[in-house]
XYZ file of C-alpha atoms in Angstrom:
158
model
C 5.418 30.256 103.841
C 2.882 27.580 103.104
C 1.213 25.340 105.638
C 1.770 21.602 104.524
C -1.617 20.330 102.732
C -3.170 16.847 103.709
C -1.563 13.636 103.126
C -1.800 12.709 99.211
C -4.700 10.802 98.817
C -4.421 8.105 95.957
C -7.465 7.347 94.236
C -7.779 4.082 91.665
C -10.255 3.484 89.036
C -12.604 5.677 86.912
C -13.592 9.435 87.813
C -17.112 7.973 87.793
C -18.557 9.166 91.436
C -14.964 9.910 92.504
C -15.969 12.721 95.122
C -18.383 9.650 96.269
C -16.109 6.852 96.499
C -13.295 9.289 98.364
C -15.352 10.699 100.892
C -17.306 7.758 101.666
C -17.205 7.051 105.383
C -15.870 10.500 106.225
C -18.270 12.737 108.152
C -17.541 16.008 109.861
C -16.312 16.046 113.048
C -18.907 18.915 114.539
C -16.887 18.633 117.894
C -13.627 19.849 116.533
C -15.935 22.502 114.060
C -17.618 24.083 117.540
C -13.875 24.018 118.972
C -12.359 26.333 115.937
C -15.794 28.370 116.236
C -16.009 28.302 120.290
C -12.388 29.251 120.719
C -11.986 31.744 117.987
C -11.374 34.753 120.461
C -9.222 32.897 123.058
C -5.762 34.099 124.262
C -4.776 30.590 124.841
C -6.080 29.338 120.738
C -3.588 29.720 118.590
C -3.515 29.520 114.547
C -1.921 26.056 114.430
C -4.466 25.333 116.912
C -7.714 26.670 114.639
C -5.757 24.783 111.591
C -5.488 21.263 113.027
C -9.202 21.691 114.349
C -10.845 22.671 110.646
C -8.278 19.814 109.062
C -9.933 17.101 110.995
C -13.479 19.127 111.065
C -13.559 19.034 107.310
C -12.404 15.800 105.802
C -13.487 17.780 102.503
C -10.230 19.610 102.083
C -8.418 16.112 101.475
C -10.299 16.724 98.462
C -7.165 18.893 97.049
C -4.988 16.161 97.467
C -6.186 13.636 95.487
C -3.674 12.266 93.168
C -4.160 9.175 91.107
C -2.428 5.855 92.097
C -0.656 6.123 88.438
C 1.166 9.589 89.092
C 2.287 8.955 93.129
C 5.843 9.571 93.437
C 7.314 9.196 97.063
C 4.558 11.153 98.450
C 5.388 14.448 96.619
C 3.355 17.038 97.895
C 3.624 19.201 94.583
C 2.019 16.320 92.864
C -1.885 16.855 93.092
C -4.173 17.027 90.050
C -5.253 20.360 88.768
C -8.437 21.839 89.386
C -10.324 23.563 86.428
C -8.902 27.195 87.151
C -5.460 25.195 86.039
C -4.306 25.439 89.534
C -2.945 22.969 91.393
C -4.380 21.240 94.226
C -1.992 22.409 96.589
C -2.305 25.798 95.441
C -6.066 25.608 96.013
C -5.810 24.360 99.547
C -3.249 27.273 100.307
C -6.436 29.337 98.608
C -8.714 27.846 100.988
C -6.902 27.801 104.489
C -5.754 31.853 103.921
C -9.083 32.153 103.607
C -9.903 30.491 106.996
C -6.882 32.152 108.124
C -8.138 35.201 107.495
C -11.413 35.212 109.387
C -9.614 33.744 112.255
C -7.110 36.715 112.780
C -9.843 38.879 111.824
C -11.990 37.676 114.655
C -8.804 38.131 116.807
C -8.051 42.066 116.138
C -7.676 42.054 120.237
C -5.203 39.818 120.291
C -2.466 39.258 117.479
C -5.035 39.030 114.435
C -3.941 42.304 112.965
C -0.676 41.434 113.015
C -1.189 37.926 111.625
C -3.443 39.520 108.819
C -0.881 41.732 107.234
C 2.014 40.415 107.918
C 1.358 36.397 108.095
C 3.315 33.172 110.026
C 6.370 32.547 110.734
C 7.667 28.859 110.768
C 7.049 28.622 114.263
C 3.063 29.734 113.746
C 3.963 32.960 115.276
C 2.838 36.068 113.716
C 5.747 37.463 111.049
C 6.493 41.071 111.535
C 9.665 40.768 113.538
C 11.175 37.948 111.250
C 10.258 40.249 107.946
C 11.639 43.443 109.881
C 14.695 41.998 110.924
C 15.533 39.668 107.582
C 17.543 41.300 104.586
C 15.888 41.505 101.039
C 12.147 42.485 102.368
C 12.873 45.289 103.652
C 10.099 46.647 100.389
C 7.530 43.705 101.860
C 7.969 44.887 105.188
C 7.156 48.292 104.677
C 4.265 47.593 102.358
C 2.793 45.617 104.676
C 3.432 48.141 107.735
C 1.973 50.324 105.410
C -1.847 48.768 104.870
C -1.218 47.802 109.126
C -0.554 51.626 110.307
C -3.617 52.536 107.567
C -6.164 50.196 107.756
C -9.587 51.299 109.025
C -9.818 48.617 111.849
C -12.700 49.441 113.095
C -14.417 49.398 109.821
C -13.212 45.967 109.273
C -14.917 44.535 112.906
């Protein structure tokens, strides 16, 4: 699955100091940055937790939604210009948050992190292994990624 990206963010005019004109205003929100940082090891902090905090920490990542007024379509979250690696916004963002995602649950080994690491979120932000276990057709996922779980040198990796 794929966590929803920003709101499009429609942009008029020339690219001329575009990064400028769209951030202008914005500023990061250092309380909700110490939050995702302070929190990072709690029992009671949960992914969608750390996500909503480093959406509204980082005003940045709006940056991959930028679409131009021209090209909006009923809010289409598929629509988002490409970046120069001919990827699409979207796709970058997904990049940039499983990145994110990844030194959360990797901070977390204690708790579910492992889990969440190899075998990712559910819909309901709960870690995946019982829903890929238990659903027909990825049964070859599952055991892949039960595979690199029961392998993995751990303690290497704190």
């Amino acid at each position: 699955g794929q966590v929803l990206p920003p709101g499009i963010l429609p942009v008029r005019g020339s690219n001329e100091l575009l990064v400028s004109r769209v951030m202008e205003g914005k500023v990061t929100d250092w309380a909700r940055a110490r939050r995702a940082a302070e929190m990072i090891r709690s029992r009671d902090y949960t992914t969608k937790d750390f996500y909503e905090d480093v959406v509204a920490a980082f005003p940045e990542l709006r940056l991959y939604s930028v679409v131009r007024v021209s090209e909006v379509r009923h809010h289409d979250h598929n629509l988002v210009m490409s970046t120069s690696a001919n990827r699409s916004g979207a796709d970058e963002f997904q990049r940039t948050i499983g990145a994110l995602f990844c030194i959360f649950w990797l901070m977390r080994q204690h708790l579910d992190g492992r889990e969440c690491f190899c075998f990712g979120l559910d819909s309901e932000w709960k870690n995946a292994k019982e829903f890929l276990r238990q659903t027909p057709g990825r049964e070859a996922e599952y055991n892949r990624r039960m595979n690199f779980y029961e392998k993995a040198n751990w303690k290497a990796i704190e």
